[in-house]
Coordinates of C-alpha atoms and ligand atoms in Angstrom, one line a residue:
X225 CA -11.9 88.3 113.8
X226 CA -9.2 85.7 113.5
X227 CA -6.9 84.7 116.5
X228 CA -3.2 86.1 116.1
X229 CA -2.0 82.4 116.6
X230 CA -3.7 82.0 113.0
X231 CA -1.9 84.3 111.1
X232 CA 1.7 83.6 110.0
X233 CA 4.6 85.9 109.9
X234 CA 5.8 84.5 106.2
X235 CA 5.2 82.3 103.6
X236 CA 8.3 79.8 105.0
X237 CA 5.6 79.0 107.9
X238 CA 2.9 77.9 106.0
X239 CA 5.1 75.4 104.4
X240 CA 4.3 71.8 105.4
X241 CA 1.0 70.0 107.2
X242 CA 0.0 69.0 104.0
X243 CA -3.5 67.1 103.6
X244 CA -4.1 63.6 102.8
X245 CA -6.3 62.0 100.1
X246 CA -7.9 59.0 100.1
X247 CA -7.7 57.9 96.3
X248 CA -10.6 56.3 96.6
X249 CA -11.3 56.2 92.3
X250 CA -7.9 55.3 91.3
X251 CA -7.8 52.2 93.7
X252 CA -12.0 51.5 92.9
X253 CA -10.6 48.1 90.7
X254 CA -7.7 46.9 93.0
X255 CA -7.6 45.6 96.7
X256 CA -6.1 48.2 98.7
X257 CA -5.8 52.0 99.4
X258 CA -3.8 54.5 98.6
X259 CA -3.3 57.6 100.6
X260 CA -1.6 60.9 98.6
X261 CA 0.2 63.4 100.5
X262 CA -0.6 66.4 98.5
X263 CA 3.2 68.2 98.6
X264 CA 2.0 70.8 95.9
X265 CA 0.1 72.4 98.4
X266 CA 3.4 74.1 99.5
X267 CA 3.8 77.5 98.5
X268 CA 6.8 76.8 95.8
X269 CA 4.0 74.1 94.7
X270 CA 6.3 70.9 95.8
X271 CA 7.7 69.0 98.3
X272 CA 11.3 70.5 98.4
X273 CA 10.1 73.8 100.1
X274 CA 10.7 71.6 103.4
X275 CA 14.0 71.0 103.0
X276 CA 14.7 74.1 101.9
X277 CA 13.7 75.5 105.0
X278 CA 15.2 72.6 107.5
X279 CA 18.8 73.0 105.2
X280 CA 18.9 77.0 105.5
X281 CA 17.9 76.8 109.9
X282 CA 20.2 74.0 109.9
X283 CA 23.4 76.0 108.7
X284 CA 21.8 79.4 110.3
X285 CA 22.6 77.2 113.6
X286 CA 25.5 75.7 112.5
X287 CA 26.9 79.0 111.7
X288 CA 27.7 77.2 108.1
X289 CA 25.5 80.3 106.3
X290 CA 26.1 84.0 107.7
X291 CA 24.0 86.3 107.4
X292 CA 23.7 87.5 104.1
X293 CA 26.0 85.4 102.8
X294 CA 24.8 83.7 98.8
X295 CA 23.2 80.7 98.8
X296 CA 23.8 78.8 96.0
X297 CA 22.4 75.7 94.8
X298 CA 22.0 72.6 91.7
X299 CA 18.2 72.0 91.6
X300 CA 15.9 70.5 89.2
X301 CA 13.4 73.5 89.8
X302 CA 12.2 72.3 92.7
X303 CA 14.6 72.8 95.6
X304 CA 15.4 76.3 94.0
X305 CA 12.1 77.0 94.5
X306 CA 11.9 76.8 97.7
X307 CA 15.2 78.0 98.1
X308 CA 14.3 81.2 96.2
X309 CA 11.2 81.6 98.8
X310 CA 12.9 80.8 102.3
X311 CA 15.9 83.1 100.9
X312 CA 13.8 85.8 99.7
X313 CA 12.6 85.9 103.2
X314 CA 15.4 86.0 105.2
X315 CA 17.3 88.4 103.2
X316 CA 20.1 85.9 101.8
X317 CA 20.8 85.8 97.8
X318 CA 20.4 83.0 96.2
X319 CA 22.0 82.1 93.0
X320 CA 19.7 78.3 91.1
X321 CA 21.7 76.3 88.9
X322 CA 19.6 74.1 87.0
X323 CA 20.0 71.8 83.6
X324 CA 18.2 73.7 80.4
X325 CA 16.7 70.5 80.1
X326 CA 14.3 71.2 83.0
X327 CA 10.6 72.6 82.1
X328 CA 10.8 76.7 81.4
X329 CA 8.3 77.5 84.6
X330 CA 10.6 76.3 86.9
X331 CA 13.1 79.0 85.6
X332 CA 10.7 81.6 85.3
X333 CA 9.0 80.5 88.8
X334 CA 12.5 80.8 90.6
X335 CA 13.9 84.3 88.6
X336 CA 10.1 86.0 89.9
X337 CA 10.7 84.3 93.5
X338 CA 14.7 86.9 93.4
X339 CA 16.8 84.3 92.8
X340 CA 19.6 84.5 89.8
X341 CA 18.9 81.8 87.7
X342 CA 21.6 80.5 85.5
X343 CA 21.3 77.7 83.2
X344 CA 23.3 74.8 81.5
X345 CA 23.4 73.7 78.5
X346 CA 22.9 69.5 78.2
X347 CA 25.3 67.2 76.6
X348 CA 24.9 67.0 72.3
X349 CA 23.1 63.5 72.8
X350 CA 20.2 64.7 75.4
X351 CA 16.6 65.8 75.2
X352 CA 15.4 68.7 76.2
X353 CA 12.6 67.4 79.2
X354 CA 15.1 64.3 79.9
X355 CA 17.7 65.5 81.8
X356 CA 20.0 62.8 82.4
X357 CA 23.1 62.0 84.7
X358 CA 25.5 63.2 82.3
X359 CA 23.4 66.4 81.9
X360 CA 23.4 66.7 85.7
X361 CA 27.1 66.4 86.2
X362 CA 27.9 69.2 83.9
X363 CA 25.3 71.6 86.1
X364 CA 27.3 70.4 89.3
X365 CA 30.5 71.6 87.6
X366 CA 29.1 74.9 87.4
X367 CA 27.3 75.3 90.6
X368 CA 30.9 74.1 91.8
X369 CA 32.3 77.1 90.4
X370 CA 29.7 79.9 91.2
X371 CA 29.9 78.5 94.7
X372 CA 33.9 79.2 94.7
X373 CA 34.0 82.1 92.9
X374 CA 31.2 83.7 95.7
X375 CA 32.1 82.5 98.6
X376 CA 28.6 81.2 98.8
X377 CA 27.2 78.5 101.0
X378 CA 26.2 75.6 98.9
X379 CA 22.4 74.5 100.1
X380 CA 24.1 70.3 99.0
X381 CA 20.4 68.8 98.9
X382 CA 22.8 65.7 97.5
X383 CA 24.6 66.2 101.1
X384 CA 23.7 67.9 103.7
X385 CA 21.1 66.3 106.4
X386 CA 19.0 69.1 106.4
X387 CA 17.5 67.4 103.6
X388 CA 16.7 64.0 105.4
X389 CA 15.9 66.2 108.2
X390 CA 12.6 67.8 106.8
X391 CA 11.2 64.4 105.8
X392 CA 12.0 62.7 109.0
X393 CA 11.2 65.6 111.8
X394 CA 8.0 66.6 109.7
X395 CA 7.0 64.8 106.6
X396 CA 6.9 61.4 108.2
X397 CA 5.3 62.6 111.6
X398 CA 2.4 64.2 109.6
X399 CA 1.6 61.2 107.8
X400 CA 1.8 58.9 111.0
X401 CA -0.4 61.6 113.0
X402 CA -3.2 61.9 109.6
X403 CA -3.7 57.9 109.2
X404 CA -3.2 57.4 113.1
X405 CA -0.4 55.1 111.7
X406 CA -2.5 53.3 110.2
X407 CA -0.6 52.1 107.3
X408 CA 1.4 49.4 105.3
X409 CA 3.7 50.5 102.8
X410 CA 5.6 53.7 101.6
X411 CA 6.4 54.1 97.7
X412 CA 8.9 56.9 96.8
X413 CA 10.4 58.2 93.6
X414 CA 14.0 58.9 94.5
X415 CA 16.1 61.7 93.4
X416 CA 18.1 62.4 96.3
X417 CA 16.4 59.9 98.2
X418 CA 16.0 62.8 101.4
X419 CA 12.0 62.1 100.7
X420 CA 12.5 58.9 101.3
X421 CA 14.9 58.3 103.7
X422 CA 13.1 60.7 106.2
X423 CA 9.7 59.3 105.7
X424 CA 10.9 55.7 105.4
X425 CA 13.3 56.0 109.0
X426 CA 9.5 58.0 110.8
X427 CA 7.5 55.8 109.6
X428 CA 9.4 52.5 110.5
X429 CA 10.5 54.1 114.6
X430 CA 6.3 54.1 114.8
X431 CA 6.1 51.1 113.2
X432 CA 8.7 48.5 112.3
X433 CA 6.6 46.8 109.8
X434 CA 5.9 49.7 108.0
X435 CA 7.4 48.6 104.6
X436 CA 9.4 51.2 102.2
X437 CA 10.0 50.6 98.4
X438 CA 12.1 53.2 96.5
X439 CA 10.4 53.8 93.2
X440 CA 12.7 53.9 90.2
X441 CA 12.6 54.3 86.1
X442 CA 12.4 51.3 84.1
X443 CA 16.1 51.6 82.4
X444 CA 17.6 53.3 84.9
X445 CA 17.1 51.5 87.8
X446 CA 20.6 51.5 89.3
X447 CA 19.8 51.5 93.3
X448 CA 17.8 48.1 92.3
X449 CA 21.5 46.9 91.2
X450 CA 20.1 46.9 87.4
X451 CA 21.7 48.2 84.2
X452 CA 21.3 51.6 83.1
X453 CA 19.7 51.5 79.3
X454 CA 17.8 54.3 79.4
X455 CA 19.1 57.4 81.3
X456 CA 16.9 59.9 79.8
X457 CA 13.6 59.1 80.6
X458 CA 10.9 61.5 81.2
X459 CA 10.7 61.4 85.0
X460 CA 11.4 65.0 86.4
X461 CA 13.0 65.6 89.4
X462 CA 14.7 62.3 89.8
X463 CA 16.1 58.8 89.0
X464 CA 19.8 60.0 87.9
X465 CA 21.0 56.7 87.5
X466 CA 23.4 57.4 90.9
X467 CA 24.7 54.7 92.7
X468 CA 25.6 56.4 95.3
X469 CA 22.7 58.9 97.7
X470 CA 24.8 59.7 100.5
X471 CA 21.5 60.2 102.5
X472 CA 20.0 57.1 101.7
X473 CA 20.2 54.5 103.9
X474 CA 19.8 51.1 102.6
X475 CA 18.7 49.2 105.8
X476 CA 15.6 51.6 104.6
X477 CA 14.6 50.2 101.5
X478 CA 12.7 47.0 101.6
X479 CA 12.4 46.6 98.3
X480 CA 12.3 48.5 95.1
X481 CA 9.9 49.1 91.9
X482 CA 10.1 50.3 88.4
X483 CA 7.6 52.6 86.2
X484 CA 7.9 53.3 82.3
X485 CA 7.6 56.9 81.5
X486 CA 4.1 55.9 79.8
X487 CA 3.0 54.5 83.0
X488 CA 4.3 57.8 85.3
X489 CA 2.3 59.8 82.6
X490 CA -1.4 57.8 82.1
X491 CA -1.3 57.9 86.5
X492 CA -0.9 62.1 86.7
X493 CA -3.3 61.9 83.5
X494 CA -5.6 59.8 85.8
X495 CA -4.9 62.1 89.0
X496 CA -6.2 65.0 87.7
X497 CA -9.0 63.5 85.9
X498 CA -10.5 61.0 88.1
X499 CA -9.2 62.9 91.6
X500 CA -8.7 66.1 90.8
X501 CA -5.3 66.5 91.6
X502 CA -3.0 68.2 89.7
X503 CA 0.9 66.8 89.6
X504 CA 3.9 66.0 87.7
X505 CA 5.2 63.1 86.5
X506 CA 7.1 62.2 89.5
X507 CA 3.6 61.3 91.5
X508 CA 2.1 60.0 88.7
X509 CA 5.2 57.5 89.0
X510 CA 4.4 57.1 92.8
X511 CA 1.2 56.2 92.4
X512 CA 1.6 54.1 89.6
X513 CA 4.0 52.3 91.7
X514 CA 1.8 52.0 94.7
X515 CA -0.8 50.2 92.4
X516 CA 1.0 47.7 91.2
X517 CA 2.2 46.9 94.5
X518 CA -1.3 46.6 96.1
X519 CA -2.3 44.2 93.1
X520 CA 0.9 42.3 94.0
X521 CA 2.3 41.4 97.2
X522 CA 0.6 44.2 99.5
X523 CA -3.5 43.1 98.2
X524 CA -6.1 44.7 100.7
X525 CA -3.1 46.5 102.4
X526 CA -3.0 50.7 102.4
X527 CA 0.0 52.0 100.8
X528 CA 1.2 56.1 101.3
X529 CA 2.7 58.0 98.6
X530 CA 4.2 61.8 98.3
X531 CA 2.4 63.8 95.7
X532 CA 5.5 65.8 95.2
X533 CA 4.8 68.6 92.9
X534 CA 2.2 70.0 90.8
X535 CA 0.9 69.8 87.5
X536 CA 1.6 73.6 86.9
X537 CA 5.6 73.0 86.6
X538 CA 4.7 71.0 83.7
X539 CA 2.3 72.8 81.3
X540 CA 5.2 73.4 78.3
X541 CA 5.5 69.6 78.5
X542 CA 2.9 67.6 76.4
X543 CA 1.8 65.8 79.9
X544 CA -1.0 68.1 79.3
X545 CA -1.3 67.3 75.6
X546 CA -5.2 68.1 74.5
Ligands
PLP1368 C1 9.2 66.5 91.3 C2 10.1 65.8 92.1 N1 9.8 64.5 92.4 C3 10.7 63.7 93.1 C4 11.9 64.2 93.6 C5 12.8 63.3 94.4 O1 12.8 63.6 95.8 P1 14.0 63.3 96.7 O2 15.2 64.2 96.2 O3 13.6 63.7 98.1 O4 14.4 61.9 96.5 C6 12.2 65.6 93.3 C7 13.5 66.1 93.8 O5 13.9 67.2 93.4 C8 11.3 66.3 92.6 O6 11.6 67.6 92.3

């Protein structure tokens, strides 16, 4: 019979420890390795279920969220998710707000999870599937509004240090305690920039010369001080083309990359083929990234990367095209 110890009270506790995979056939023709933390393991299948959890016992203790009180939140799927889980749980509404430009599962997902999903139309000009700034500001007038109109605590993932929190208390811990800190470089896709912020501020207290690259679209590169051409790429979950991520710290980054939509897309294609692991385009972007850095200036070094959501989230797309 199994210990009690082994059995979890809810779903919110089996959220985190993560494995790591050695992507051993991806990095076969390059100099290097490449270790994947496989987020989608969570139970909202992503990474955001941490923060999720850290930002709701973060205001429970603050006494910024009473009990019962709506949650309410802006979230590329992802966040709501997990919002819609750790909610669910502890008996607080939660009202997602996301762009009608994000995939249709992520809706669906969060609406069978009890949240109240409302949608927003994108601007004349966008794509569904490329949900860019502009598309993004007009979701964070509304969640602006449901917030007021509710009274509702507003779970800011832009904001709040919960957020940062989750990655730097957990994320970055696990990943120091799996490779034995063993490790050279950290490549993250930034939305918020909470992923890598925490991870990046662990990993570099262990180890100062731990190196972290923020991983941005080609054309909208804007933390890398570059033009913004092309807003609406197809890189779910982030690269908004903000200038400003209150919780990134820029002492953090050491350097930053950029990955085409085509090259974000062969790299999941490639995951799930070649390892078996099934994820957005977001990971397919971090690992792309990660390989053209171990060709480059990390050769024969071992980079870590977030596999941050999976595949699933993505199957109306034509990622998946057969
Ligand atoms: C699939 C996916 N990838 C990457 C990110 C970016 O993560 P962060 O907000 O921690 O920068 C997000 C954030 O929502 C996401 O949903």
């Amino acid at each position: 019979m199994a210990a009690d110890s082994d059995i979890l009270p809810s779903a919110v506790e089996a959220i985190g420890s993560t494995p790591i995979v050695d992507l051993v056939r991806i990095s076969r023709t390059i100099e290097g390795r490449i270790l994947a933390k496989l987020e989608f393991l969570n139970p909202g299948f992503s990474k955001k279920d941490r923060i999720a959890r850290q930002i709701i016992a973060d205001a429970e203790i603050s006494g910024a969220l009473k009990p019962g009180q709506t949650v309410v939140e802006l979230t590329s799927g992802n966040t709501g998710t997990g919002l819609a889980i750790v909610c669910g749980i502890k008996g607080y509404p939660f009202v997602a707000v996301m762009s009608r430009g994000n995939s249709v599962e992520r809706a669906r997902m969060m609406s069978a999870l009890g949240a109240e999903v409302v949608l927003v139309d994108q601007l004349p000009d966008s794509v569904p599937g490329q949900v860019s700034g502009g598309d993004l500001a007009l979701v964070e007038r509304k969640t602006q509004k449901i917030v007021a109109e509710r009274h509702a605590f507003r779970a800011d993932q832009f904001q709040l240090k919960g957020n940062f929190r989750a990655h730097y208390l957990n994320t970055g811990p696990e990943i120091i305690r799996q490779t034995g800190g063993d490790i050279d470089v950290f490549c993250d896709f930034a939305g918020t920039g909470g992923s890598f912020a925490g991870c990046a501020a662990a990993l570099k207290e262990h180890n100062p010369r731990i190196k972290s690259y923020i991983v941005e679209p080609d054309g909208a590169a804007i933390l890398a001080g570059e033009p913004v051409t092309y807003p609406n790429h197809r890189i779910q979950g982030g690269g908004y083309a903000m200038a400003d991520l209150p919780l990134l710290d820029c002492a953090l980054i050491d350097g930053y990359l950029k990955v085409t939509d085509q090259q974000a897309i062969a790299m999941a294609r490639r995951l799930a083929k070649e390892e078996g692991i099934f994820a957005g385009f977001s990971s397919g972007a971090n690992v792309a990234a990660a390989t053209e850095l171990l060709k480059t200036d990390f050769k024969g070094k071992t980079a870590v990367v977030l596999i941050c959501d999976s595949g699933l989230k993505y199957l109306s797309t034509d990622l998946w095209d057969i």
